[in-house]
PDB file of C-alpha atoms in Angstrom:
ATOM      1  CA  MET A   1      27.048  53.303-139.698  1.00  0.00           C
ATOM      2  CA  SER A   2      24.422  52.287-137.131  1.00  0.00           C
ATOM      3  CA  PRO A   3      21.032  54.036-137.157  1.00  0.00           C
ATOM      4  CA  LYS A   4      20.377  56.666-134.499  1.00  0.00           C
ATOM      5  CA  ILE A   5      17.973  55.737-131.741  1.00  0.00           C
ATOM      6  CA  GLN A   6      15.227  58.310-131.635  1.00  0.00           C
ATOM      7  CA  GLU A   7      14.393  59.993-128.333  1.00  0.00           C
ATOM      8  CA  ALA A   8      10.814  58.715-128.384  1.00  0.00           C
ATOM      9  CA  THR A   9      12.086  55.171-128.810  1.00  0.00           C
ATOM     10  CA  ILE A  10      14.438  55.489-125.837  1.00  0.00           C
ATOM     11  CA  ARG A  11      11.617  56.934-123.741  1.00  0.00           C
ATOM     12  CA  GLU A  12       9.270  54.152-124.806  1.00  0.00           C
ATOM     13  CA  GLN A  13      11.936  51.541-124.028  1.00  0.00           C
ATOM     14  CA  ARG A  14      12.497  52.989-120.544  1.00  0.00           C
ATOM     15  CA  ALA A  15       8.750  53.152-119.877  1.00  0.00           C
ATOM     16  CA  MET A  16       8.319  49.564-121.047  1.00  0.00           C
ATOM     17  CA  ARG A  17      11.200  48.355-118.865  1.00  0.00           C
ATOM     18  CA  GLN A  18       9.893  50.247-115.828  1.00  0.00           C
ATOM     19  CA  ARG A  19       6.426  48.755-116.392  1.00  0.00           C
ATOM     20  CA  GLN A  20       8.016  45.304-116.618  1.00  0.00           C
ATOM     21  CA  LEU A  21       9.700  45.827-113.235  1.00  0.00           C
ATOM     22  CA  MET A  22       6.510  47.185-111.649  1.00  0.00           C
ATOM     23  CA  ASP A  23       4.490  44.218-112.918  1.00  0.00           C
ATOM     24  CA  ALA A  24       7.099  41.809-111.569  1.00  0.00           C
ATOM     25  CA  ALA A  25       7.066  43.535-108.168  1.00  0.00           C
ATOM     26  CA  LEU A  26       3.266  43.600-108.077  1.00  0.00           C
ATOM     27  CA  SER A  27       2.982  39.895-108.841  1.00  0.00           C
ATOM     28  CA  LEU A  28       5.555  39.088-106.149  1.00  0.00           C
ATOM     29  CA  ALA A  29       3.707  41.258-103.601  1.00  0.00           C
ATOM     30  CA  MET A  30       0.348  39.661-104.471  1.00  0.00           C
ATOM     31  CA  GLU A  31       1.802  36.154-104.149  1.00  0.00           C
ATOM     32  CA  GLY A  32       4.034  36.471-101.110  1.00  0.00           C
ATOM     33  CA  GLY A  33       3.519  39.849 -99.459  1.00  0.00           C
ATOM     34  CA  VAL A  34       5.870  42.768 -99.258  1.00  0.00           C
ATOM     35  CA  ASP A  35       8.777  40.731 -97.898  1.00  0.00           C
ATOM     36  CA  SER A  36       9.042  38.946-101.231  1.00  0.00           C
ATOM     37  CA  VAL A  37       9.659  42.226-103.086  1.00  0.00           C
ATOM     38  CA  THR A  38      13.443  42.358-103.107  1.00  0.00           C
ATOM     39  CA  VAL A  39      15.678  43.797-105.796  1.00  0.00           C
ATOM     40  CA  SER A  40      17.001  40.357-106.763  1.00  0.00           C
ATOM     41  CA  ALA A  41      13.544  38.723-106.785  1.00  0.00           C
ATOM     42  CA  VAL A  42      12.072  41.502-108.932  1.00  0.00           C
ATOM     43  CA  ALA A  43      15.007  41.351-111.349  1.00  0.00           C
ATOM     44  CA  LYS A  44      14.689  37.573-111.627  1.00  0.00           C
ATOM     45  CA  ARG A  45      10.914  37.735-112.178  1.00  0.00           C
ATOM     46  CA  ALA A  46      11.369  40.459-114.823  1.00  0.00           C
ATOM     47  CA  GLY A  47      14.204  38.532-116.486  1.00  0.00           C
ATOM     48  CA  LEU A  48      16.684  41.374-116.015  1.00  0.00           C
ATOM     49  CA  ALA A  49      20.032  41.842-114.324  1.00  0.00           C
ATOM     50  CA  ARG A  50      19.766  42.985-110.725  1.00  0.00           C
ATOM     51  CA  SER A  51      21.837  46.085-111.455  1.00  0.00           C
ATOM     52  CA  SER A  52      19.340  47.228-114.109  1.00  0.00           C
ATOM     53  CA  ILE A  53      16.704  47.918-111.419  1.00  0.00           C
ATOM     54  CA  TYR A  54      18.835  50.734-110.037  1.00  0.00           C
ATOM     55  CA  GLU A  55      18.474  52.556-113.353  1.00  0.00           C
ATOM     56  CA  TYR A  56      14.786  52.982-112.506  1.00  0.00           C
ATOM     57  CA  PHE A  57      14.500  52.801-108.708  1.00  0.00           C
ATOM     58  CA  ALA A  58      16.866  53.909-105.945  1.00  0.00           C
ATOM     59  CA  SER A  59      15.973  50.899-103.762  1.00  0.00           C
ATOM     60  CA  SER A  60      13.340  48.235-103.169  1.00  0.00           C
ATOM     61  CA  ALA A  61      11.616  50.724-100.820  1.00  0.00           C
ATOM     62  CA  ASP A  62      11.449  53.216-103.694  1.00  0.00           C
ATOM     63  CA  LEU A  63       9.929  50.528-105.923  1.00  0.00           C
ATOM     64  CA  ILE A  64       7.401  49.675-103.213  1.00  0.00           C
ATOM     65  CA  ALA A  65       6.503  53.371-102.870  1.00  0.00           C
ATOM     66  CA  ASP A  66       5.675  53.330-106.593  1.00  0.00           C
ATOM     67  CA  LEU A  67       3.542  50.214-106.066  1.00  0.00           C
ATOM     68  CA  VAL A  68       1.640  51.971-103.253  1.00  0.00           C
ATOM     69  CA  MET A  69       1.051  55.001-105.480  1.00  0.00           C
ATOM     70  CA  GLU A  70      -0.110  52.842-108.361  1.00  0.00           C
ATOM     71  CA  GLU A  71      -2.438  50.812-106.165  1.00  0.00           C
ATOM     72  CA  MET A  72      -3.994  53.977-104.692  1.00  0.00           C
ATOM     73  CA  ALA A  73      -4.550  55.312-108.222  1.00  0.00           C
ATOM     74  CA  TYR A  74      -6.198  51.991-109.163  1.00  0.00           C
ATOM     75  CA  TYR A  75      -8.451  52.139-106.077  1.00  0.00           C
ATOM     76  CA  ASN A  76      -9.306  55.783-106.763  1.00  0.00           C
ATOM     77  CA  LYS A  77     -10.310  54.885-110.325  1.00  0.00           C
ATOM     78  CA  ARG A  78     -12.535  52.057-109.058  1.00  0.00           C
ATOM     79  CA  LEU A  79     -14.282  54.364-106.596  1.00  0.00           C
ATOM     80  CA  LEU A  80     -14.890  57.044-109.229  1.00  0.00           C
ATOM     81  CA  LYS A  81     -16.178  54.517-111.749  1.00  0.00           C
ATOM     82  CA  ALA A  82     -18.659  53.152-109.202  1.00  0.00           C
ATOM     83  CA  VAL A  83     -20.191  56.603-108.640  1.00  0.00           C
ATOM     84  CA  ASP A  84     -19.907  57.927-112.182  1.00  0.00           C
ATOM     85  CA  ASN A  85     -22.874  60.174-113.084  1.00  0.00           C
ATOM     86  CA  VAL A  86     -24.596  59.655-109.720  1.00  0.00           C
ATOM     87  CA  GLU A  87     -26.325  62.916-108.795  1.00  0.00           C
ATOM     88  CA  ASP A  88     -27.979  62.069-105.462  1.00  0.00           C
ATOM     89  CA  PRO A  89     -25.347  62.506-102.716  1.00  0.00           C
ATOM     90  CA  PHE A  90     -26.796  59.793-100.456  1.00  0.00           C
ATOM     91  CA  GLU A  91     -26.861  57.310-103.356  1.00  0.00           C
ATOM     92  CA  TYR A  92     -23.282  58.346-104.189  1.00  0.00           C
ATOM     93  CA  ILE A  93     -22.186  57.644-100.594  1.00  0.00           C
ATOM     94  CA  LYS A  94     -23.927  54.243-100.615  1.00  0.00           C
ATOM     95  CA  LEU A  95     -22.253  53.212-103.872  1.00  0.00           C
ATOM     96  CA  TRP A  96     -18.889  54.575-102.705  1.00  0.00           C
ATOM     97  CA  ILE A  97     -19.097  52.451 -99.533  1.00  0.00           C
ATOM     98  CA  GLU A  98     -20.085  49.400-101.566  1.00  0.00           C
ATOM     99  CA  GLU A  99     -17.083  49.792-103.877  1.00  0.00           C
ATOM    100  CA  ALA A 100     -14.705  50.491-100.978  1.00  0.00           C
ATOM    101  CA  LEU A 101     -15.808  47.222 -99.380  1.00  0.00           C
ATOM    102  CA  GLN A 102     -15.795  45.329-102.679  1.00  0.00           C
ATOM    103  CA  TYR A 103     -12.107  46.220-102.830  1.00  0.00           C
ATOM    104  CA  VAL A 104     -11.762  44.369 -99.513  1.00  0.00           C
ATOM    105  CA  VAL A 105     -13.760  41.403-100.846  1.00  0.00           C
ATOM    106  CA  ASP A 106     -11.455  41.218-103.876  1.00  0.00           C
ATOM    107  CA  GLY A 107      -8.449  40.987-101.538  1.00  0.00           C
ATOM    108  CA  ARG A 108      -6.611  43.929-103.109  1.00  0.00           C
ATOM    109  CA  HIS A 109      -6.597  45.823 -99.795  1.00  0.00           C
ATOM    110  CA  LEU A 110      -4.213  43.190 -98.417  1.00  0.00           C
ATOM    111  CA  LEU A 111      -1.656  44.379-100.935  1.00  0.00           C
ATOM    112  CA  VAL A 112      -1.868  47.967 -99.646  1.00  0.00           C
ATOM    113  CA  LYS A 113      -1.763  46.773 -96.032  1.00  0.00           C
ATOM    114  CA  SER A 114       1.336  44.755 -96.817  1.00  0.00           C
ATOM    115  CA  LEU A 115       3.016  47.537 -98.783  1.00  0.00           C
ATOM    116  CA  ASN A 116       2.322  50.069 -96.043  1.00  0.00           C
ATOM    117  CA  THR A 117       4.466  48.085 -93.590  1.00  0.00           C
ATOM    118  CA  VAL A 118       7.609  49.114 -95.478  1.00  0.00           C
ATOM    119  CA  THR A 119       9.369  52.287 -94.393  1.00  0.00           C
ATOM    120  CA  THR A 120       8.810  54.749 -97.208  1.00  0.00           C
ATOM    121  CA  PRO A 121      11.755  56.871 -98.319  1.00  0.00           C
ATOM    122  CA  ASN A 122      11.332  60.404 -96.939  1.00  0.00           C
ATOM    123  CA  TYR A 123      11.296  61.964-100.397  1.00  0.00           C
ATOM    124  CA  ARG A 124       8.253  59.790-101.332  1.00  0.00           C
ATOM    125  CA  LYS A 125       6.135  60.459 -98.224  1.00  0.00           C
ATOM    126  CA  SER A 126       4.495  63.599 -99.605  1.00  0.00           C
ATOM    127  CA  ASP A 127       3.499  61.731-102.814  1.00  0.00           C
ATOM    128  CA  ILE A 128       1.881  58.952-100.809  1.00  0.00           C
ATOM    129  CA  ALA A 129       0.134  61.440 -98.496  1.00  0.00           C
ATOM    130  CA  GLN A 130      -1.262  63.184-101.582  1.00  0.00           C
ATOM    131  CA  GLY A 131      -2.484  59.830-102.883  1.00  0.00           C
ATOM    132  CA  HIS A 132      -4.402  59.269 -99.628  1.00  0.00           C
ATOM    133  CA  ARG A 133      -5.910  62.770 -99.868  1.00  0.00           C
ATOM    134  CA  ASP A 134      -6.976  62.083-103.455  1.00  0.00           C
ATOM    135  CA  LEU A 135      -8.720  58.886-102.342  1.00  0.00           C
ATOM    136  CA  MET A 136     -10.639  60.653 -99.593  1.00  0.00           C
ATOM    137  CA  GLY A 137     -11.364  63.533-101.944  1.00  0.00           C
ATOM    138  CA  THR A 138     -13.728  61.242-103.859  1.00  0.00           C
ATOM    139  CA  ILE A 139     -16.215  61.320-100.933  1.00  0.00           C
ATOM    140  CA  ILE A 140     -15.832  64.920 -99.707  1.00  0.00           C
ATOM    141  CA  LYS A 141     -18.206  66.552-102.215  1.00  0.00           C
ATOM    142  CA  PRO A 142     -21.275  64.373-101.492  1.00  0.00           C
ATOM    143  CA  LEU A 143     -20.704  64.774 -97.747  1.00  0.00           C
ATOM    144  CA  SER A 144     -20.797  68.540 -98.289  1.00  0.00           C
ATOM    145  CA  GLU A 145     -23.825  68.303-100.559  1.00  0.00           C
ATOM    146  CA  ILE A 146     -25.962  66.537 -97.943  1.00  0.00           C
ATOM    147  CA  GLY A 147     -25.494  69.599 -95.755  1.00  0.00           C
ATOM    148  CA  LEU A 148     -22.922  68.483 -93.186  1.00  0.00           C
ATOM    149  CA  THR A 149     -21.313  71.474 -91.536  1.00  0.00           C
ATOM    150  CA  ASP A 150     -18.398  69.338 -90.323  1.00  0.00           C
ATOM    151  CA  VAL A 151     -17.450  67.234 -93.340  1.00  0.00           C
ATOM    152  CA  ARG A 152     -14.382  65.799 -91.591  1.00  0.00           C
ATOM    153  CA  LEU A 153     -16.614  64.409 -88.839  1.00  0.00           C
ATOM    154  CA  GLY A 154     -18.839  62.720 -91.422  1.00  0.00           C
ATOM    155  CA  LEU A 155     -15.786  61.374 -93.208  1.00  0.00           C
ATOM    156  CA  SER A 156     -14.436  59.945 -89.942  1.00  0.00           C
ATOM    157  CA  TYR A 157     -17.685  58.084 -89.266  1.00  0.00           C
ATOM    158  CA  VAL A 158     -17.891  56.717 -92.820  1.00  0.00           C
ATOM    159  CA  GLN A 159     -14.263  55.573 -92.641  1.00  0.00           C
ATOM    160  CA  ALA A 160     -14.810  53.952 -89.235  1.00  0.00           C
ATOM    161  CA  THR A 161     -17.850  52.103 -90.614  1.00  0.00           C
ATOM    162  CA  ILE A 162     -15.788  50.815 -93.550  1.00  0.00           C
ATOM    163  CA  ASP A 163     -12.991  49.761 -91.193  1.00  0.00           C
ATOM    164  CA  VAL A 164     -15.374  47.719 -89.023  1.00  0.00           C
ATOM    165  CA  ALA A 165     -17.111  46.156 -92.023  1.00  0.00           C
ATOM    166  CA  SER A 166     -13.688  45.294 -93.508  1.00  0.00           C
ATOM    167  CA  VAL A 167     -12.696  43.414 -90.361  1.00  0.00           C
ATOM    168  CA  ARG A 168     -16.002  41.548 -90.356  1.00  0.00           C
ATOM    169  CA  ILE A 169     -15.626  40.606 -94.041  1.00  0.00           C
ATOM    170  CA  GLU A 170     -12.039  39.455 -93.452  1.00  0.00           C
ATOM    171  CA  SER A 171     -13.329  37.322 -90.542  1.00  0.00           C
ATOM    172  CA  GLY A 172     -15.521  35.358 -92.932  1.00  0.00           C
ATOM    173  CA  ASN A 173     -18.900  37.051 -92.538  1.00  0.00           C
ATOM    174  CA  ASP A 174     -21.117  37.267 -95.615  1.00  0.00           C
ATOM    175  CA  ALA A 175     -19.733  40.189 -97.644  1.00  0.00           C
ATOM    176  CA  ALA A 176     -23.047  41.183 -99.242  1.00  0.00           C
ATOM    177  CA  VAL A 177     -24.722  41.380 -95.826  1.00  0.00           C
ATOM    178  CA  GLU A 178     -21.834  43.334 -94.306  1.00  0.00           C
ATOM    179  CA  ILE A 179     -21.852  45.800 -97.204  1.00  0.00           C
ATOM    180  CA  GLU A 180     -25.592  46.350 -96.795  1.00  0.00           C
ATOM    181  CA  TYR A 181     -25.222  46.859 -93.027  1.00  0.00           C
ATOM    182  CA  ALA A 182     -22.373  49.317 -93.545  1.00  0.00           C
ATOM    183  CA  GLN A 183     -24.378  51.314 -96.081  1.00  0.00           C
ATOM    184  CA  LYS A 184     -27.468  51.484 -93.870  1.00  0.00           C
ATOM    185  CA  TYR A 185     -25.477  52.315 -90.761  1.00  0.00           C
ATOM    186  CA  ALA A 186     -23.437  55.037 -92.451  1.00  0.00           C
ATOM    187  CA  ILE A 187     -26.440  56.693 -94.100  1.00  0.00           C
ATOM    188  CA  ALA A 188     -28.464  56.593 -90.862  1.00  0.00           C
ATOM    189  CA  GLY A 189     -25.490  58.000 -88.979  1.00  0.00           C
ATOM    190  CA  LEU A 190     -24.986  60.819 -91.472  1.00  0.00           C
ATOM    191  CA  ARG A 191     -28.689  61.692 -91.283  1.00  0.00           C
ATOM    192  CA  ALA A 192     -28.420  61.733 -87.464  1.00  0.00           C
ATOM    193  CA  LEU A 193     -25.445  64.097 -87.710  1.00  0.00           C
ATOM    194  CA  LEU A 194     -27.532  66.348 -89.960  1.00  0.00           C
ATOM    195  CA  ASP A 195     -30.440  66.336 -87.479  1.00  0.00           C
ATOM    196  CA  HIS A 196     -28.076  67.121 -84.631  1.00  0.00           C
ATOM    197  CA  SER A 197     -26.476  70.052 -86.428  1.00  0.00           C
ATOM    198  CA  ALA A 198     -29.819  71.536 -87.504  1.00  0.00           C
TER     199      ALA A 198
END
């Protein structure tokens, strides 16, 4: 008589297998962009039969949606770690901008850019939208604390500053200089918005 497989063991096995597939997909995406993340390529990289992927993901687009979610969670964690225990809202904003741009320097943002070119399954769109809101939620509180009456306006200017600095860093400009410029520009701009609303 064969021993019974306990429920926890089955769950652990499934979680381990799913992690194996996610890691395979992530490494493929990092090496060759989103186009390299196909069901057969992921299965081959993970050392599994192609059909086994469908036990965990409905399609390669579903797998990519999970990669996007995981990458946003990773980015969110980085941002929060960079500002951990920072009380001064302006210092928080400066450090948040620095970490957001360090993510660009590290090249991880290219993964998200690549993954975002894939059409997301409709049933995953709300999850991904929530992930974006969670990311932006990490900067909302300090923007409120500095006294901005229109936090969304402040957020738009900070995001635009990061976007421009990202392009400049990607173009080969000195990252440390671009990060410093972005911080100074954003803080000066936020202070100007405060003066204007007073």
